[in-house]
């Protein structure tokens, strides 16, 4: 075992502010890239001469490699040191971003996106670990608040910034924007953390575990992304992927529980608070992220919003989170973390039930206020649940624990991006059939609507086409209501799970 010359110690004054800002921006930069390309996919596909469904691989390739890279954080941090790994990840991420912007075709872009996702895996868990390390022990809750703010601001700012850069400059700038941010991070941390790092150990590489992880996560993500297009398990490729996924995860769990130096320390789940905290963070964030993707999609495809205005309508998510986050740290000092975590799910339950009453004639203010309530929930999610998760773990296990937790959280969010729209589309088709069955001469509403359209000068065929568009719009509105109801019930279930954890203060007592 070799030790760094100086350990990572708490900072103070301006040095602490600069260090916290740089570390927080690194996490924000990584989270931002999970959503900034969403609105640019049609433009990227058109410029590179491919179909839009092929362009979605720009998102899938990043999420798959990120989900694989995140769990490696614990092993890499012990092997190379937290600070060295963090700075190396920033450098490689910036280089990968430049390569993405310069990519001349889809194939090269996908290669660089895979590389970008893989190298940025350590940024989220190490940003947590480093923030906790540089803040004094009495203010470590503040460190988690800083991390939480950057985590839930990224998905909100991504669609707005991505839409603006794509519409007003060009799509490569959604990647180039990482360059100045990365340079600032490197300069700031090079000064603040110079000569500091944690002790390192030379550990053997769990090659079998890494390969099984790649097969299991990759096959599942592809299954979820392409299931809707291939009619799910009615197609042979999806059934094959399903078998590979099941066998891959079964083999991965078996191997990692018996390996001497596992790449995933699944034994962490023996600690009750860590298991419950990780489960609640992963499920809660996945459901939140699904609505974060689905509502803007509904606004753009059914309500006529542009990508920029859809982002603006949901921007209050971040405003509410930023406004409340600083108070969470103070409340954590004298309030049971389970109570604060429950507030997140109560807010999301309320927002989901409220969203069930959305109609096709809503104005942007109504949607914005609903986003405020959703954003209030995000402020209460991360800090309490991470505190619960880490409350009974020894310090040396924290990097691995955070890496595994963030991997499951981001993997859950990635799966939600695939499952949310698939559920929405499936329910919309069912509602279309039900509404279309009512379009007969014997249905009063249908006959009255056709008469009204005829009086406006539309032909019989034109009236039917107009009614068809109305049915499609209403079907998608009803499908969004179904998603909101399902989300409310699932949030209730996660809320109950939170209270299975022990109070983090119980150990101190």
XYZ file of C-alpha atoms in Angstrom:
509
model
C 0.000 0.000 0.000
C 1.283 3.496 -0.841
C 0.188 6.720 0.724
C -0.220 10.167 -0.828
C 2.035 12.898 0.542
C -0.951 14.784 1.964
C -4.422 13.397 2.690
C -7.608 15.082 1.516
C -8.520 17.359 4.407
C -11.357 19.829 5.085
C -10.834 23.261 3.548
C -12.013 26.680 4.664
C -12.765 30.163 3.374
C -12.287 30.985 -0.291
C -10.423 27.750 -0.943
C -13.468 25.752 0.168
C -15.797 27.849 -2.006
C -13.559 27.449 -5.067
C -13.157 23.718 -4.516
C -16.877 23.138 -3.960
C -17.730 25.180 -7.063
C -15.307 23.267 -9.276
C -16.341 19.827 -7.990
C -20.041 20.719 -8.254
C -19.571 21.976 -11.823
C -17.928 18.691 -12.791
C -20.965 16.777 -11.567
C -23.287 19.262 -13.292
C -21.344 18.881 -16.561
C -21.706 15.102 -16.452
C -25.423 15.157 -15.592
C -26.052 17.838 -18.229
C -24.685 15.563 -20.961
C -27.247 12.889 -20.132
C -30.040 15.141 -21.484
C -28.490 17.944 -23.553
C -28.456 15.822 -26.721
C -32.127 14.768 -26.408
C -33.562 17.717 -28.315
C -30.743 17.712 -30.873
C -31.299 14.145 -32.131
C -33.481 15.155 -35.147
C -30.929 17.802 -36.193
C -27.956 15.476 -35.718
C -29.727 12.747 -37.710
C -30.492 15.135 -40.562
C -26.980 16.590 -40.708
C -25.331 13.157 -40.658
C -27.783 11.717 -43.193
C -29.411 8.999 -41.054
C -32.961 8.219 -39.938
C -34.162 9.695 -36.609
C -34.507 6.223 -35.041
C -30.822 5.627 -35.806
C -29.989 8.994 -34.295
C -31.358 7.890 -30.921
C -28.257 5.719 -30.574
C -26.475 8.970 -29.717
C -28.377 8.814 -26.415
C -28.285 5.041 -25.947
C -24.527 4.681 -26.530
C -23.763 7.276 -23.859
C -26.148 5.829 -21.277
C -24.922 2.247 -21.726
C -21.246 3.113 -21.330
C -22.022 5.425 -18.392
C -23.958 2.678 -16.620
C -20.992 0.339 -17.092
C -18.374 2.905 -16.076
C -20.043 4.108 -12.883
C -19.625 0.923 -10.808
C -15.883 0.873 -11.565
C -15.362 4.013 -9.482
C -14.653 2.237 -6.203
C -11.988 -0.031 -7.679
C -10.367 2.754 -9.734
C -10.326 5.162 -6.758
C -8.487 2.616 -4.617
C -6.060 1.839 -7.440
C -5.189 5.377 -8.594
C -6.525 7.770 -5.931
C -9.700 9.831 -5.844
C -8.172 13.174 -6.904
C -6.039 11.704 -9.677
C -8.975 9.696 -11.026
C -11.313 12.701 -10.841
C -8.951 15.035 -12.730
C -8.164 12.333 -15.304
C -11.894 11.779 -15.878
C -12.397 15.517 -16.479
C -9.521 15.641 -19.008
C -10.745 12.577 -20.907
C -14.355 13.806 -20.826
C -13.362 17.148 -22.377
C -11.316 15.399 -25.085
C -14.204 13.041 -25.829
C -16.583 16.017 -26.064
C -14.364 17.720 -28.633
C -14.199 14.499 -30.661
C -18.014 14.219 -30.566
C -18.360 17.727 -31.969
C -15.864 16.985 -34.751
C -17.402 13.604 -35.686
C -17.968 13.468 -39.478
C -20.482 10.605 -39.438
C -22.785 8.662 -37.119
C -20.385 5.750 -36.621
C -17.576 7.927 -35.320
C -19.998 9.952 -33.205
C -21.270 6.782 -31.522
C -17.716 5.624 -30.811
C -16.863 8.942 -29.187
C -20.128 8.975 -27.220
C -19.335 5.513 -25.847
C -15.909 6.794 -24.805
C -17.437 9.957 -23.321
C -19.913 8.004 -21.219
C -17.305 5.525 -20.014
C -14.734 8.086 -18.862
C -17.231 10.340 -17.064
C -18.529 7.496 -14.872
C -16.365 8.439 -11.846
C -17.446 12.105 -11.862
C -20.785 11.691 -10.046
C -19.699 9.409 -7.164
C -16.294 11.061 -6.712
C -17.854 14.530 -6.696
C -19.909 13.345 -3.722
C -16.919 11.800 -1.984
C -14.658 14.813 -2.576
C -17.278 17.318 -1.449
C -17.764 15.342 1.765
C -13.985 15.245 2.226
C -13.282 18.981 1.748
C -16.144 20.193 3.951
C -15.617 20.240 7.738
C -17.423 17.350 9.505
C -20.040 19.710 10.973
C -20.926 20.990 7.482
C -20.919 17.764 5.482
C -24.675 17.957 5.032
C -24.000 21.188 3.140
C -21.689 19.202 0.864
C -24.532 16.839 0.000
C -26.803 19.834 -0.641
C -24.281 21.274 -3.133
C -24.105 17.927 -4.902
C -27.896 17.561 -4.941
C -28.378 21.009 -6.502
C -26.018 20.245 -9.380
C -27.559 16.802 -9.895
C -31.149 17.881 -10.400
C -30.288 21.109 -12.229
C -28.507 19.213 -15.010
C -31.537 17.376 -16.450
C -33.564 20.611 -16.339
C -30.969 22.806 -18.034
C -30.021 20.157 -20.603
C -33.069 20.423 -22.909
C -33.129 24.241 -22.712
C -29.434 24.678 -23.407
C -29.385 21.909 -26.001
C -32.351 23.416 -27.831
C -30.865 26.919 -27.797
C -27.429 25.842 -29.036
C -28.910 23.599 -31.731
C -31.387 26.220 -32.978
C -29.100 29.263 -32.812
C -25.535 27.989 -33.385
C -25.047 24.334 -34.389
C -25.377 20.913 -32.772
C -21.609 20.339 -32.176
C -21.725 23.124 -29.589
C -23.720 20.913 -27.230
C -20.385 19.101 -26.856
C -17.950 22.011 -27.240
C -19.562 23.783 -24.285
C -17.825 21.278 -21.994
C -14.371 22.600 -22.949
C -14.315 25.921 -21.019
C -16.069 24.311 -18.058
C -13.523 21.501 -17.976
C -10.583 23.917 -18.162
C -11.938 25.891 -15.196
C -12.390 22.695 -13.163
C -8.834 21.543 -13.866
C -7.288 24.917 -13.020
C -9.320 25.321 -9.828
C -8.776 21.810 -8.465
C -5.140 21.829 -9.544
C -4.695 24.686 -7.087
C -7.072 23.574 -4.319
C -6.189 19.867 -4.169
C -2.576 20.032 -5.308
C -0.518 17.246 -3.679
C -3.550 15.734 -1.919
C -5.088 12.323 -2.429
C -6.216 9.219 -0.604
C -4.003 6.145 -0.028
C -3.938 3.726 -2.960
C -3.695 -0.049 -3.291
C -2.759 -2.246 -6.219
C -5.796 -4.434 -6.695
C -6.234 -7.155 -9.329
C -8.647 -6.420 -12.155
C -11.951 -8.309 -12.044
C -11.989 -8.977 -15.794
C -14.793 -11.561 -15.595
C -16.977 -9.213 -13.549
C -16.361 -6.346 -15.980
C -17.289 -8.469 -19.002
C -20.439 -9.794 -17.314
C -21.411 -6.233 -16.346
C -21.013 -5.051 -19.943
C -23.095 -7.938 -21.301
C -25.885 -7.660 -18.706
C -26.341 -3.876 -18.725
C -25.743 -3.481 -22.460
C -28.228 -6.162 -23.499
C -30.908 -4.857 -21.133
C -30.512 -1.264 -22.331
C -30.709 -2.291 -25.992
C -33.757 -4.449 -25.210
C -35.547 -1.494 -23.624
C -34.536 0.977 -26.323
C -35.535 -1.195 -29.275
C -38.392 -3.173 -27.726
C -41.070 -0.721 -28.853
C -39.795 -0.662 -32.459
C -39.526 -4.466 -32.688
C -42.861 -5.282 -31.000
C -41.175 -6.440 -27.804
C -41.121 -10.208 -27.186
C -42.994 -10.990 -30.366
C -39.645 -10.564 -32.149
C -36.739 -12.995 -32.030
C -34.031 -10.335 -31.375
C -35.856 -9.082 -28.276
C -36.402 -12.604 -26.936
C -32.708 -13.332 -27.488
C -31.725 -10.157 -25.668
C -34.076 -11.101 -22.828
C -32.363 -14.465 -22.359
C -28.904 -12.846 -22.499
C -29.988 -10.216 -19.944
C -31.312 -12.772 -17.440
C -28.300 -15.035 -17.763
C -25.950 -12.049 -17.682
C -27.316 -10.614 -14.432
C -27.568 -14.030 -12.778
C -23.951 -14.777 -13.651
C -22.819 -11.288 -12.605
C -24.435 -11.504 -9.155
C -23.115 -15.014 -8.554
C -19.589 -14.089 -9.607
C -19.393 -10.810 -7.699
C -20.592 -12.378 -4.446
C -17.843 -15.014 -4.602
C -14.957 -13.045 -6.177
C -12.104 -12.042 -3.856
C -11.759 -8.577 -5.432
C -15.166 -7.886 -7.038
C -15.632 -4.956 -9.364
C -19.072 -4.466 -7.744
C -19.081 -4.788 -3.974
C -22.557 -6.297 -3.661
C -21.817 -7.123 -0.018
C -22.589 -3.470 0.720
C -26.262 -4.385 0.492
C -25.933 -6.392 3.693
C -26.103 -3.019 5.456
C -29.828 -2.356 5.753
C -29.731 1.433 5.489
C -27.524 1.339 2.408
C -29.805 -1.169 0.670
C -32.977 0.796 1.434
C -31.448 4.192 0.661
C -30.074 2.972 -2.664
C -33.375 1.330 -3.622
C -35.371 4.480 -2.832
C -32.934 6.802 -4.629
C -32.899 4.581 -7.720
C -36.673 4.035 -7.969
C -37.567 7.611 -7.030
C -35.123 9.202 -9.455
C -36.159 6.821 -12.253
C -39.831 7.789 -11.917
C -38.921 11.479 -11.664
C -36.677 11.212 -14.728
C -39.382 9.429 -16.718
C -41.768 12.361 -16.163
C -38.932 14.783 -16.922
C -38.624 13.157 -20.356
C -42.306 12.471 -20.985
C -43.824 15.879 -20.199
C -41.560 17.819 -22.621
C -42.147 15.089 -25.224
C -45.913 15.523 -24.832
C -45.572 19.309 -25.056
C -43.583 19.081 -28.287
C -45.473 16.329 -30.094
C -49.052 17.024 -29.001
C -49.195 20.626 -27.762
C -47.116 22.331 -30.455
C -44.327 23.572 -28.182
C -40.820 24.072 -29.547
C -37.913 22.341 -27.815
C -36.903 25.613 -26.157
C -40.386 26.414 -24.854
C -40.898 22.868 -23.629
C -37.700 23.304 -21.624
C -38.882 26.647 -20.276
C -42.199 25.127 -19.182
C -40.364 22.566 -17.054
C -37.560 24.905 -15.901
C -39.311 25.640 -12.562
C -38.187 22.133 -11.560
C -34.720 23.541 -11.068
C -35.862 26.840 -9.589
C -37.762 25.155 -6.776
C -34.915 22.755 -6.103
C -32.291 25.494 -5.882
C -34.499 27.642 -3.657
C -35.138 24.858 -1.150
C -31.834 22.977 -1.211
C -29.907 25.354 1.111
C -32.520 24.868 3.838
C -32.284 21.067 3.689
C -28.857 21.145 5.284
C -30.141 23.061 8.293
C -33.202 20.859 8.625
C -31.037 17.721 8.565
C -29.375 18.813 11.805
C -32.535 18.426 13.895
C -34.958 16.402 11.728
C -35.067 12.677 11.045
C -33.705 12.111 7.520
C -36.598 9.727 6.840
C -39.069 12.572 7.402
C -37.259 14.789 4.891
C -36.980 11.973 2.358
C -40.711 11.360 2.748
C -41.338 14.992 1.790
C -39.804 14.279 -1.627
C -42.267 11.507 -2.377
C -45.221 13.404 -0.902
C -44.459 16.307 -3.251
C -44.151 13.932 -6.204
C -47.377 12.131 -5.306
C -49.167 15.487 -5.177
C -47.643 16.620 -8.471
C -48.569 13.327 -10.168
C -52.193 13.498 -8.968
C -52.334 17.135 -10.072
C -50.943 16.190 -13.501
C -53.824 13.733 -13.907
C -56.052 16.780 -14.422
C -54.014 18.187 -17.304
C -56.053 19.067 -20.402
C -55.151 19.936 -23.974
C -56.024 23.614 -23.464
C -53.590 24.225 -20.598
C -51.444 27.344 -20.588
C -47.736 27.326 -19.793
C -48.255 28.820 -16.310
C -50.302 25.815 -15.172
C -47.583 23.446 -16.345
C -44.946 25.630 -14.693
C -46.612 25.506 -11.270
C -46.837 21.747 -11.491
C -43.110 21.733 -12.247
C -42.524 23.845 -9.137
C -44.074 21.119 -6.990
C -42.037 18.417 -8.757
C -38.899 20.502 -8.211
C -39.674 20.873 -4.526
C -39.611 17.088 -4.296
C -36.147 16.863 -5.845
C -34.770 19.161 -3.153
C -35.737 16.624 -0.487
C -34.539 13.500 -2.313
C -30.780 13.188 -2.482
C -29.420 14.705 0.720
C -31.584 12.719 3.191
C -31.403 9.425 1.299
C -27.648 9.617 0.739
C -27.235 10.426 4.440
C -29.325 7.362 5.309
C -27.337 5.197 2.887
C -23.907 6.167 4.236
C -24.835 6.468 7.920
C -23.534 3.027 8.921
C -20.712 2.462 6.423
C -16.993 2.841 7.262
C -15.229 5.755 5.464
C -13.075 3.498 3.262
C -16.202 1.966 1.696
C -17.839 5.282 0.800
C -16.328 5.704 -2.730
C -17.379 2.175 -3.725
C -20.794 2.654 -2.106
C -21.394 5.949 -3.908
C -20.172 4.502 -7.195
C -22.549 1.569 -6.976
C -25.453 3.746 -5.832
C -24.929 6.274 -8.630
C -24.606 3.446 -11.137
C -27.972 2.024 -10.105
C -29.538 5.496 -10.046
C -28.315 6.414 -13.527
C -29.127 2.944 -14.862
C -32.656 3.298 -13.497
C -32.988 6.717 -15.128
C -31.712 5.305 -18.424
C -34.258 2.484 -18.281
C -37.007 4.983 -17.425
C -36.179 6.970 -20.575
C -37.013 3.846 -22.586
C -39.952 2.525 -20.568
C -41.773 5.843 -19.962
C -42.407 6.733 -23.639
C -43.145 3.069 -24.420
C -45.859 2.961 -21.708
C -47.223 6.303 -22.915
C -47.394 5.164 -26.541
C -49.001 1.823 -25.584
C -51.726 3.483 -23.514
C -52.297 6.100 -26.231
C -52.975 3.355 -28.777
C -55.502 1.726 -26.468
C -57.290 5.046 -25.904
C -57.275 5.731 -29.658
C -59.089 2.452 -30.287
C -61.630 3.160 -27.551
C -62.323 6.703 -28.804
C -62.427 5.662 -32.444
C -65.066 3.022 -31.678
C -67.399 5.836 -30.648
C -67.155 7.566 -34.035
C -70.412 6.228 -35.449
C -73.508 8.009 -36.782
C -75.336 6.800 -33.664
C -72.994 8.555 -31.227
C -74.349 11.996 -30.327
C -70.941 13.574 -29.677
C -69.460 12.262 -32.930
C -72.420 13.319 -35.048
C -72.566 16.777 -33.444
C -68.837 17.315 -33.967
C -69.049 16.370 -37.646
C -72.021 18.711 -38.130
C -70.120 21.595 -36.514
C -67.080 20.989 -38.698
C -69.327 20.798 -41.779
C -70.800 24.183 -40.903
C -67.257 25.566 -40.847
C -66.866 24.553 -44.484
C -65.062 21.222 -44.129
C -66.011 18.336 -46.374
C -67.111 15.022 -44.858
C -63.610 13.605 -45.412
C -62.000 16.727 -43.966
C -64.241 16.539 -40.905
C -63.268 12.921 -40.307
C -59.549 13.769 -40.618
C -59.948 16.644 -38.158
C -61.734 14.364 -35.704
C -58.960 11.806 -36.146
C -56.345 14.374 -35.142
C -58.453 15.373 -32.144
C -58.804 11.751 -31.063
C -55.046 11.227 -31.349
C -54.370 14.314 -29.237
C -56.910 13.326 -26.587
C -55.622 9.742 -26.534
C -52.118 10.953 -25.734
C -53.519 13.264 -23.086
C -55.348 10.348 -21.443
C -52.189 8.241 -21.707
C -50.250 10.924 -19.831
C -52.949 10.854 -17.155
C -52.504 7.074 -16.897
C -48.754 7.506 -16.490
C -49.329 10.096 -13.768
C -51.658 7.775 -11.835
C -49.196 4.887 -12.090
C -46.394 7.198 -10.916
C -48.422 8.308 -7.903
C -48.972 4.702 -6.798
C -45.305 3.818 -7.278
C -44.203 6.896 -5.320
C -46.496 5.742 -2.497
C -44.757 2.350 -2.503
C -41.284 3.926 -2.327
C -42.476 6.220 0.466
C -43.370 3.148 2.520
C -39.940 1.608 1.847
C -38.164 4.709 3.218
C -39.504 3.963 6.697
C -37.963 0.496 6.706
C -34.566 2.167 7.241
C -33.171 2.893 10.684
C -32.784 6.513 11.693
C -29.241 7.747 10.910
C -29.159 9.338 14.377
C -29.815 6.042 16.136
C -26.151 4.994 15.877
C -24.985 8.234 17.448
C -27.366 7.746 20.359
